[in-house]
Coordinates of C-alpha atoms in Angstrom, one line a residue:
M269 CA -161.1 36.9 0.0
R270 CA -160.7 36.7 -3.8
D271 CA -158.9 33.6 -5.0
Q272 CA -155.6 33.8 -6.8
W273 CA -153.5 31.5 -9.0
N274 CA -150.8 29.6 -7.0
N275 CA -148.2 31.0 -9.3
K276 CA -147.6 32.3 -12.8
L277 CA -147.2 28.8 -14.2
G278 CA -150.6 27.9 -12.9
F279 CA -152.1 30.9 -14.7
L280 CA -150.3 30.0 -17.9
M281 CA -151.5 26.4 -17.8
A282 CA -155.1 27.6 -17.3
A283 CA -154.8 30.2 -20.0
I284 CA -153.3 27.8 -22.5
G285 CA -155.9 25.2 -21.4
S286 CA -158.6 27.7 -22.3
A287 CA -157.1 28.6 -25.6
V288 CA -156.3 25.0 -26.6
G289 CA -159.8 23.7 -27.2
L290 CA -161.8 21.7 -29.7
G291 CA -161.3 24.2 -32.5
N292 CA -157.5 23.6 -32.5
L293 CA -158.0 20.0 -33.4
W294 CA -160.8 20.2 -35.8
R295 CA -161.0 23.7 -37.2
F296 CA -157.6 25.1 -37.9
P297 CA -156.3 22.4 -40.3
Y298 CA -159.4 22.8 -42.5
V299 CA -159.4 26.6 -42.4
A300 CA -155.7 26.6 -43.4
A301 CA -156.1 24.0 -46.2
T302 CA -159.1 25.8 -47.8
N303 CA -157.7 29.3 -47.5
G304 CA -154.4 29.1 -49.4
G305 CA -152.7 26.2 -47.6
G306 CA -149.1 27.1 -46.7
A307 CA -149.8 30.7 -47.9
F308 CA -152.5 31.0 -45.2
L309 CA -149.8 31.0 -42.6
I310 CA -148.8 34.5 -43.7
P311 CA -152.1 36.2 -42.9
Y312 CA -152.4 33.9 -39.9
F313 CA -149.2 35.0 -38.3
F314 CA -149.9 38.6 -39.3
A315 CA -153.2 38.3 -37.4
I316 CA -151.4 36.8 -34.4
I317 CA -149.1 39.8 -34.2
T318 CA -151.7 42.5 -35.0
A319 CA -154.7 41.2 -33.1
G320 CA -154.1 38.0 -31.1
I321 CA -151.2 39.0 -29.0
P322 CA -152.2 42.7 -28.7
I323 CA -155.7 41.8 -27.4
L324 CA -154.3 39.1 -25.1
I325 CA -151.9 41.8 -23.6
L326 CA -154.9 44.2 -23.4
E327 CA -157.2 41.7 -21.6
Y328 CA -154.4 40.4 -19.3
T329 CA -153.6 44.0 -18.3
M330 CA -157.2 45.1 -17.8
G331 CA -158.0 42.1 -15.6
K332 CA -154.8 42.3 -13.6
T333 CA -155.1 46.1 -13.1
Y334 CA -158.8 46.4 -12.3
R335 CA -159.1 43.2 -10.3
G336 CA -162.4 41.9 -11.6
G337 CA -164.3 39.8 -14.1
A338 CA -165.4 41.5 -17.3
P339 CA -168.4 43.6 -16.0
V340 CA -166.5 45.0 -12.9
T341 CA -163.3 45.6 -14.9
W342 CA -165.2 47.6 -17.5
A343 CA -167.2 49.4 -14.8
R344 CA -163.9 50.4 -13.1
I345 CA -162.6 51.8 -16.4
N346 CA -165.9 53.7 -16.9
R347 CA -169.3 53.1 -15.4
K348 CA -170.9 53.5 -18.8
F349 CA -168.8 50.6 -20.1
E350 CA -170.2 47.9 -17.7
W351 CA -172.7 46.8 -20.3
I352 CA -170.1 45.5 -22.7
G353 CA -168.6 43.4 -19.9
W354 CA -172.0 41.7 -19.3
F355 CA -172.5 41.3 -23.0
Q356 CA -169.2 39.4 -23.2
V357 CA -170.1 37.3 -20.1
M358 CA -173.5 36.4 -21.6
V359 CA -171.7 35.3 -24.9
A360 CA -169.6 33.0 -22.7
F361 CA -172.7 31.7 -21.0
V362 CA -174.4 30.8 -24.3
I363 CA -171.2 29.1 -25.5
G364 CA -171.1 27.2 -22.2
T365 CA -174.6 25.8 -22.6
Y366 CA -173.8 24.0 -25.9
Y367 CA -170.1 23.2 -25.3
F368 CA -171.2 20.5 -22.9
A369 CA -173.0 18.6 -25.6
I370 CA -169.9 18.2 -27.7
I371 CA -167.9 16.9 -24.8
V372 CA -170.8 14.5 -24.0
W373 CA -170.5 13.1 -27.6
V374 CA -166.8 12.9 -27.3
L375 CA -167.0 10.8 -24.0
S376 CA -169.4 8.4 -25.7
Y377 CA -167.1 8.0 -28.7
I378 CA -164.2 7.1 -26.4
G379 CA -166.3 4.1 -25.5
F380 CA -167.3 3.4 -29.1
S381 CA -163.6 3.4 -30.1
F382 CA -163.0 0.1 -28.2
T383 CA -165.1 -1.8 -30.7
Q384 CA -165.4 0.7 -33.6
A385 CA -169.2 0.6 -32.8
W386 CA -169.8 3.0 -35.7
G387 CA -169.4 0.2 -38.2
A388 CA -169.1 0.7 -41.9
D389 CA -171.3 3.9 -41.9
P390 CA -170.0 6.3 -39.3
S391 CA -172.1 9.2 -40.6
G392 CA -175.3 7.2 -40.4
F393 CA -174.3 5.9 -37.0
F394 CA -173.7 9.4 -35.7
M395 CA -177.1 10.6 -36.9
E396 CA -178.8 7.6 -35.3
Y397 CA -176.8 8.1 -32.1
L398 CA -178.1 11.7 -31.9
G399 CA -181.6 10.7 -33.0
L400 CA -181.3 13.8 -35.3
T401 CA -184.6 15.4 -36.3
D402 CA -185.3 17.4 -39.4
G403 CA -185.2 20.8 -37.8
A404 CA -184.1 22.8 -34.7
L405 CA -187.7 23.3 -33.5
N406 CA -188.5 19.6 -33.8
F407 CA -187.0 18.5 -30.5
G408 CA -187.8 14.8 -30.6
G409 CA -187.4 14.3 -26.9
I410 CA -184.3 13.7 -24.7
R411 CA -182.0 11.0 -26.0
T412 CA -181.7 8.5 -23.2
N413 CA -178.4 7.2 -24.5
L414 CA -176.9 10.6 -23.8
I415 CA -178.1 11.0 -20.2
L416 CA -175.3 9.0 -18.5
P417 CA -172.4 10.7 -20.3
F418 CA -174.2 14.1 -19.8
I419 CA -174.3 13.5 -16.0
I420 CA -170.7 12.3 -15.9
I421 CA -169.4 15.4 -17.7
W422 CA -171.6 17.7 -15.5
A423 CA -170.3 16.0 -12.4
I424 CA -166.6 16.5 -13.4
V425 CA -167.1 20.1 -14.4
A426 CA -169.2 21.0 -11.3
F427 CA -166.5 19.4 -9.1
V428 CA -163.8 21.5 -10.7
M429 CA -165.8 24.7 -10.6
Y430 CA -166.8 24.4 -6.9
K431 CA -163.1 23.8 -6.0
G432 CA -162.3 27.3 -7.3
V433 CA -159.6 28.9 -9.3
S434 CA -156.4 27.6 -7.6
K435 CA -157.6 24.2 -6.3
G436 CA -160.0 23.4 -9.2
I437 CA -159.3 25.0 -12.5
E438 CA -155.5 25.2 -12.0
M439 CA -155.5 21.6 -10.9
I440 CA -157.5 20.2 -13.8
C441 CA -155.3 22.1 -16.3
R442 CA -152.1 20.8 -14.8
I443 CA -153.5 17.3 -15.2
C444 CA -155.2 17.6 -18.6
L445 CA -152.6 19.6 -20.6
P446 CA -149.8 17.0 -20.3
I447 CA -152.2 14.3 -21.2
L448 CA -153.5 16.3 -24.2
F449 CA -149.9 16.8 -25.4
V450 CA -149.0 13.1 -25.1
L451 CA -152.2 12.0 -26.9
T452 CA -151.7 14.5 -29.6
L453 CA -148.1 13.4 -30.0
V454 CA -149.3 9.8 -30.5
L455 CA -151.8 11.0 -33.2
V456 CA -149.1 12.9 -35.0
I457 CA -146.5 10.1 -34.9
R458 CA -149.0 7.6 -36.1
G459 CA -150.4 10.0 -38.7
I460 CA -147.1 10.8 -40.4
T461 CA -146.0 7.1 -40.5
L462 CA -149.1 6.1 -42.5
P463 CA -149.0 5.7 -46.3
G464 CA -150.5 8.7 -48.0
A465 CA -149.6 11.1 -45.2
V466 CA -147.5 13.2 -47.6
D467 CA -150.6 13.9 -49.7
G468 CA -152.5 15.1 -46.7
L469 CA -149.7 17.4 -45.6
E470 CA -149.3 18.7 -49.2
Y471 CA -153.0 19.6 -49.2
M472 CA -152.7 21.5 -45.9
F473 CA -149.4 23.3 -46.6
K474 CA -149.1 23.7 -50.3
P475 CA -149.0 27.4 -50.9
D476 CA -151.6 29.0 -53.1
W477 CA -150.2 32.5 -53.3
E478 CA -153.1 33.8 -55.4
A479 CA -155.3 33.2 -52.3
L480 CA -153.5 36.1 -50.5
K481 CA -155.3 38.5 -52.9
D482 CA -158.7 37.4 -51.5
P483 CA -159.8 39.5 -48.6
G484 CA -161.8 36.6 -47.3
V485 CA -158.6 34.7 -46.6
W486 CA -157.4 37.5 -44.3
V487 CA -160.8 37.7 -42.6
A488 CA -160.6 33.9 -42.1
A489 CA -157.2 34.3 -40.4
Y490 CA -158.5 36.8 -37.9
G491 CA -161.6 34.8 -37.3
Q492 CA -159.5 31.7 -36.5
I493 CA -157.4 33.8 -34.0
F494 CA -160.5 34.9 -32.1
Y495 CA -162.0 31.4 -32.3
S496 CA -158.9 29.7 -30.8
L497 CA -157.4 32.2 -28.3
S498 CA -160.6 32.7 -26.2
I499 CA -160.4 36.5 -26.6
G500 CA -163.3 38.9 -26.8
F501 CA -165.7 37.1 -24.5
A502 CA -164.6 37.7 -20.9
I503 CA -162.4 34.6 -20.3
M504 CA -158.9 36.1 -20.3
L505 CA -160.2 39.2 -18.5
A506 CA -161.5 37.0 -15.7
Y507 CA -158.4 34.7 -15.6
A508 CA -156.0 37.7 -15.4
S509 CA -158.0 39.2 -12.5
Y510 CA -156.7 36.4 -10.3
L511 CA -153.1 37.3 -11.0
P512 CA -150.7 39.0 -8.5
R513 CA -150.2 42.6 -9.4
K514 CA -146.5 42.2 -10.3
T515 CA -147.1 39.5 -12.9
D516 CA -145.4 40.0 -16.3
V517 CA -148.4 40.1 -18.6
V518 CA -146.6 40.9 -21.9
N519 CA -144.4 37.8 -21.6
S520 CA -147.5 35.8 -20.5
A521 CA -149.4 36.8 -23.6
F522 CA -146.6 35.8 -25.9
I523 CA -146.2 32.4 -24.2
T524 CA -150.0 31.7 -24.3
A525 CA -150.3 32.7 -28.0
T526 CA -147.1 30.8 -29.0
A527 CA -148.2 27.6 -27.2
N528 CA -151.7 27.8 -28.6
H529 CA -150.8 28.4 -32.2
G530 CA -147.9 26.0 -32.1
F531 CA -150.3 23.3 -30.9
E532 CA -152.7 24.2 -33.8
V533 CA -150.1 23.6 -36.4
F534 CA -148.7 20.5 -34.7
A535 CA -152.2 18.9 -34.4
G536 CA -152.9 19.9 -38.0
I537 CA -150.0 17.8 -39.1
G538 CA -151.5 14.7 -37.5
V539 CA -155.0 15.4 -38.7
F540 CA -154.1 15.9 -42.3
S541 CA -151.6 13.0 -42.4
I542 CA -154.6 10.8 -41.5
M543 CA -156.8 12.5 -44.1
G544 CA -154.1 11.7 -46.7
F545 CA -154.1 8.1 -45.6
M546 CA -157.8 8.0 -45.8
A547 CA -157.9 9.5 -49.3
M548 CA -155.4 6.9 -50.5
Q549 CA -157.4 4.1 -49.1
Q550 CA -160.5 5.3 -50.8
G551 CA -158.8 6.2 -54.1
V552 CA -160.0 9.9 -53.9
S553 CA -158.4 13.3 -53.5
V554 CA -157.7 14.6 -50.0
E555 CA -160.1 17.5 -50.7
E556 CA -163.0 15.0 -51.0
V557 CA -162.4 13.5 -47.5
A558 CA -161.3 16.6 -45.7
S559 CA -163.8 18.3 -43.4
S560 CA -164.0 20.6 -40.4
G561 CA -165.8 20.7 -37.1
I562 CA -168.3 18.0 -36.1
G563 CA -168.1 16.3 -39.4
L564 CA -164.3 15.7 -39.0
A565 CA -164.6 14.4 -35.4
F566 CA -167.6 12.2 -35.5
M567 CA -167.9 11.1 -39.2
T568 CA -164.6 11.4 -41.0
F569 CA -162.2 10.4 -38.2
P570 CA -164.1 7.2 -37.2
T571 CA -163.9 6.1 -40.8
A572 CA -160.2 6.7 -40.8
I573 CA -159.8 4.8 -37.5
S574 CA -161.6 1.8 -38.9
E575 CA -159.3 1.7 -42.0
L576 CA -156.1 1.8 -40.0
P577 CA -154.0 -1.4 -40.4
A578 CA -153.5 -1.9 -36.7
L579 CA -154.1 -0.5 -33.2
N580 CA -157.5 1.0 -34.2
A581 CA -159.0 1.1 -30.7
L582 CA -155.9 2.7 -29.2
F583 CA -155.8 5.4 -31.9
G584 CA -159.5 6.1 -31.4
I585 CA -159.1 6.4 -27.7
C586 CA -156.2 8.8 -28.2
F587 CA -158.1 11.0 -30.6
F588 CA -161.2 11.3 -28.6
G589 CA -159.2 11.4 -25.4
A590 CA -157.4 14.5 -26.8
L591 CA -160.7 16.1 -27.6
L592 CA -162.1 15.3 -24.1
T593 CA -159.1 16.9 -22.3
A594 CA -159.1 19.9 -24.6
G595 CA -162.9 20.3 -24.1
I596 CA -162.9 20.1 -20.3
T597 CA -160.1 22.8 -19.9
S598 CA -161.9 25.1 -22.2
M599 CA -165.3 24.4 -20.6
V600 CA -164.2 25.4 -17.1
S601 CA -162.7 28.6 -18.4
I602 CA -165.9 29.6 -20.1
L603 CA -167.9 29.0 -16.9
Q604 CA -165.4 30.8 -14.8
A605 CA -165.8 33.9 -17.0
V606 CA -169.5 33.9 -16.0
V607 CA -168.9 33.0 -12.4
S608 CA -166.5 35.9 -11.9
G609 CA -169.0 38.4 -13.3
F610 CA -171.6 37.5 -10.7
H611 CA -169.1 37.1 -7.8
D612 CA -167.4 40.4 -8.3
K613 CA -170.4 42.7 -8.9
F614 CA -172.8 41.1 -6.3
D615 CA -170.3 40.1 -3.7
I616 CA -171.5 36.5 -3.7
E617 CA -169.5 33.7 -2.1
H618 CA -167.8 31.6 -4.7
K619 CA -169.8 28.4 -4.3
K620 CA -173.1 30.4 -4.4
A621 CA -171.9 32.1 -7.6
V622 CA -171.0 28.8 -9.1
T623 CA -174.5 27.5 -8.3
I624 CA -176.2 30.6 -9.8
V625 CA -174.3 29.9 -13.0
L626 CA -174.4 26.1 -13.2
V627 CA -178.2 25.7 -12.6
P628 CA -179.4 27.7 -15.6
T629 CA -176.5 26.3 -17.7
F630 CA -177.6 22.8 -16.8
V631 CA -181.2 23.4 -17.6
I632 CA -180.6 25.1 -21.0
S633 CA -177.9 22.5 -22.0
I634 CA -180.6 19.8 -21.9
L635 CA -181.8 21.2 -25.2
F636 CA -178.6 19.9 -26.8
I637 CA -179.2 16.3 -25.8
T638 CA -182.6 16.2 -27.5
G639 CA -183.1 15.0 -31.1
A640 CA -182.7 18.6 -32.3
G641 CA -179.5 19.1 -30.3
M642 CA -177.0 19.2 -33.2
N643 CA -179.3 21.4 -35.3
I644 CA -179.7 23.9 -32.4
L645 CA -176.0 23.8 -31.6
D646 CA -175.0 24.4 -35.3
I647 CA -177.2 27.6 -35.5
V648 CA -176.3 29.0 -32.1
D649 CA -172.6 28.4 -32.6
A650 CA -172.6 30.1 -35.9
F651 CA -174.4 33.2 -34.6
I652 CA -172.7 33.5 -31.2
N653 CA -169.2 33.2 -32.7
N654 CA -169.6 35.2 -35.9
I655 CA -171.7 38.0 -34.4
G656 CA -171.5 37.7 -30.6
V657 CA -167.8 37.2 -30.1
A658 CA -166.9 39.5 -33.0
S659 CA -169.1 42.2 -31.6
G660 CA -167.6 41.9 -28.2
G661 CA -164.1 42.1 -29.7
V662 CA -164.6 45.1 -31.9
I663 CA -166.5 47.1 -29.2
E664 CA -163.7 46.3 -26.8
V665 CA -160.9 47.7 -28.9
I666 CA -163.0 50.8 -30.0
L667 CA -163.8 51.7 -26.4
I668 CA -160.2 51.3 -25.2
T669 CA -158.6 53.1 -28.1
R670 CA -161.1 55.8 -28.8
F671 CA -162.8 56.5 -25.5
F672 CA -160.1 55.6 -23.0
N673 CA -156.3 56.3 -22.8
P674 CA -154.6 53.1 -24.1
E675 CA -151.3 54.6 -23.0
K676 CA -152.3 54.1 -19.4
L677 CA -152.8 50.4 -20.0
R678 CA -149.6 50.2 -22.1
K679 CA -147.5 51.6 -19.2
E680 CA -149.3 49.3 -16.8
A681 CA -148.4 46.3 -19.0
N682 CA -144.8 47.4 -19.3
E683 CA -144.3 48.1 -15.6
F684 CA -143.5 44.5 -14.5
S685 CA -142.6 43.0 -17.9
N686 CA -139.2 41.6 -19.0
F687 CA -139.6 43.5 -22.3
S688 CA -141.8 46.5 -23.2
I689 CA -144.4 46.9 -25.8
G690 CA -144.1 50.0 -27.9
Q691 CA -146.5 52.2 -29.8
W692 CA -147.1 49.3 -32.3
W693 CA -149.4 47.8 -29.8
T694 CA -151.7 50.9 -29.7
Y695 CA -151.7 51.3 -33.5
S696 CA -152.4 47.6 -34.0
L697 CA -155.5 47.8 -31.8
R698 CA -156.7 51.2 -33.0
I699 CA -156.3 50.7 -36.7
V700 CA -155.6 47.1 -37.9
T701 CA -157.7 45.1 -35.4
T702 CA -160.6 47.6 -35.4
I703 CA -160.8 47.6 -39.2
V704 CA -160.5 43.9 -39.8
L705 CA -162.9 43.0 -37.0
G706 CA -165.4 45.6 -38.2
V707 CA -165.2 44.2 -41.7
M708 CA -165.6 40.6 -40.4
L709 CA -168.6 41.5 -38.3
F710 CA -170.2 43.4 -41.2
L711 CA -169.7 40.6 -43.7
N712 CA -170.9 37.9 -41.3
T713 CA -174.0 39.9 -40.3
K714 CA -174.9 40.7 -43.9
D715 CA -174.5 37.1 -44.9
F716 CA -176.9 35.9 -42.2
I717 CA -179.5 38.6 -43.1
V718 CA -179.4 38.0 -46.8
N719 CA -178.9 34.2 -47.0
G720 CA -180.0 32.9 -43.6
Y721 CA -177.9 30.0 -42.4
G722 CA -177.3 26.6 -43.9
N723 CA -180.4 24.7 -45.0
Y724 CA -182.4 25.7 -41.9
S725 CA -185.9 27.2 -42.0
S726 CA -186.3 30.9 -41.3
A727 CA -188.1 30.0 -38.1
D728 CA -185.1 27.9 -36.9
V729 CA -182.7 30.7 -37.7
N730 CA -184.8 33.4 -36.1
V731 CA -185.4 31.5 -32.9
F732 CA -182.0 30.0 -32.2
G733 CA -179.8 32.4 -34.3
W734 CA -181.1 35.9 -33.9
G735 CA -182.9 34.8 -30.8
C736 CA -179.7 34.0 -29.0
I737 CA -178.2 37.3 -29.9
L738 CA -181.3 39.1 -28.6
F739 CA -181.0 37.0 -25.4
V740 CA -177.4 38.1 -24.9
V741 CA -178.3 41.8 -25.4
V742 CA -181.3 41.7 -23.1
L743 CA -179.6 39.8 -20.3
A744 CA -176.6 42.1 -20.5
D745 CA -178.8 45.2 -20.1
F746 CA -180.8 43.6 -17.2
L747 CA -177.6 42.6 -15.3
T748 CA -176.1 46.0 -15.9
T749 CA -179.0 47.8 -14.3
M750 CA -179.1 45.5 -11.3
K751 CA -177.8 46.9 -8.0
G752 CA -174.4 45.4 -7.0
K753 CA -172.4 45.6 -3.8
E754 CA -171.6 49.1 -2.7
G755 CA -168.5 50.5 -4.4
Y756 CA -168.1 47.5 -6.8
A757 CA -167.1 50.0 -9.6
D758 CA -164.2 51.2 -7.5
L759 CA -161.0 49.3 -6.7
D760 CA -161.5 48.0 -3.2
K761 CA -159.0 48.7 -0.4
I762 CA -157.1 45.5 -1.0
S763 CA -156.5 46.5 -4.7
Q764 CA -155.6 50.0 -3.7
K765 CA -153.0 48.8 -1.3
E766 CA -151.6 46.5 -4.0
A767 CA -151.5 49.4 -6.4
A768 CA -149.6 51.5 -3.9
K769 CA -146.9 48.9 -3.4

C-alpha cells in the first residue's frame, strides 16, 4: 500500500523543510544585495507570484491527482511525457550525490566551532581541511578526516529514508524545522545587536532602482525562486503524490511559498547584520566581506565568529546547526523524489526502492570527499542547477500549457481549495514563466559554451559539467524504455475509487 502523510500539517512541514535549505541561508542575501538591494524585492516578489506559486500549485495538483512520483505522473498525463519525469528525477539524483558533502562539512564545523579551530586564517584552514587539489580531475585520494562525519550523515539519512514518508521524513521535519527556526532566531537577534549591523542591512536592502532596468536582475530573481522552492526537479510532485485527494493544494502552495520566502528574508537580516559587524571590525566596506555560498559558510562566517566579542562557540554552533538541520530536511526530500520514481513505476517495495537509490548515491558521493571534492561539486552544481533544473522547469510548463489542457488541472486544484485560482494562473505559466525560464536557460547555456566555467580547465568542465547533463539525459532515456509494472501509466483501482468519491 502506498504511504501517505499523517495529515496536511505533516505534508506542509515536509514541503517547507524541502524548500528551506542551504540556499536560503547563504544564497538569497547575497543575490539580493548584488542585484539592486531593496529594489530586488520587486522582481523577487513578482517572480514568486508569476512562477513560484503557480508552479507549486501545478506540481501539487499533478502529484495529488495522478498519484505518483514524477515519471508515473507524467506517464499518466501522456505516455510520451514520461521521459521528462525521469529527467527531473535524475537531476534530483545528481543533486543528492553532492548535497551530502556539504552537510558533511557542516557537521565537522559544528565541532570546530567549540574551539574556533580554524584559527586566524579560516580560508586556508578550509582548503587544508578539504585537502583541495588543483583541479576536478586530480582526485588526491579520499580525505580520512571526512570519513567519520560522512558515515554519520549517511546513517542519519538512511535511517529516515527507510522509515518512509509518514514515519521518517515527516518525523524528521517536525523535529528539525522548529530547531532551525530557533537557531536562526538566535542568529538574527545576535546579528542585529552587533555594532555595524546597520551597515550590513543597508547594503542588503538599500534600493538601487536603476538595477530594475537590467534584465539580468529579473533573471536572477526567477533563478532564486527555482533554487529555493525545490520546483522543477520532481520533489514537490513526489511529495504531493502522498496527499489525500481532498487536500487543499492552492492554500498549501501559498503557505509553503510564504514560509520559505519569509525565512529567506528573515535569515538574510541575520547574515548581513553580521557582515556589517565584520566590515566594521576590519575597517572595510560590507561589499568587500560579503560573499555567497560555500565562501560565506566556511570562510567568511568563521572569521566573523572569531571576531565576536562574546559567546563565539555558541554562535558558531547555532549557525552551523541551522545549516545542518536545513540540509538534512532538504536531503531527504531530494532522495524521496528519486525513490518514488522507482517505487511507482516498477512496483518495488519501499525499502528495496530506498536501497536501489541509496547504494549508487553513496558510491558516487565518495567523489566529493576526495581532494577534488569541492572542485567537482562547484562544477556539477553550476551545470545541474543552471541547465538541468531550468530545463526541467521550462519543459514542464511548455508540455502542460501547450500540449495538455491546463484548465483540467486548474479545476482539479480548485475543487477542494478554500479559494480558487483564476485564469491568471494559466497565463502566468503559459506566457511569463515560459519566457523568463527560456531566456534564463538560453543565457546560462550560452555562457557555459562561450566562456566555460570559472577557472577550471576545459577537461574539468567537459567531464563534470557537460558530462553530468549527458548522464542525466542518457539515464532518463534508459529508465523510460525499461518495462514497468503492468498498467503503471494508468491510475490504479485505489486511485480510481478515490477519484469517484
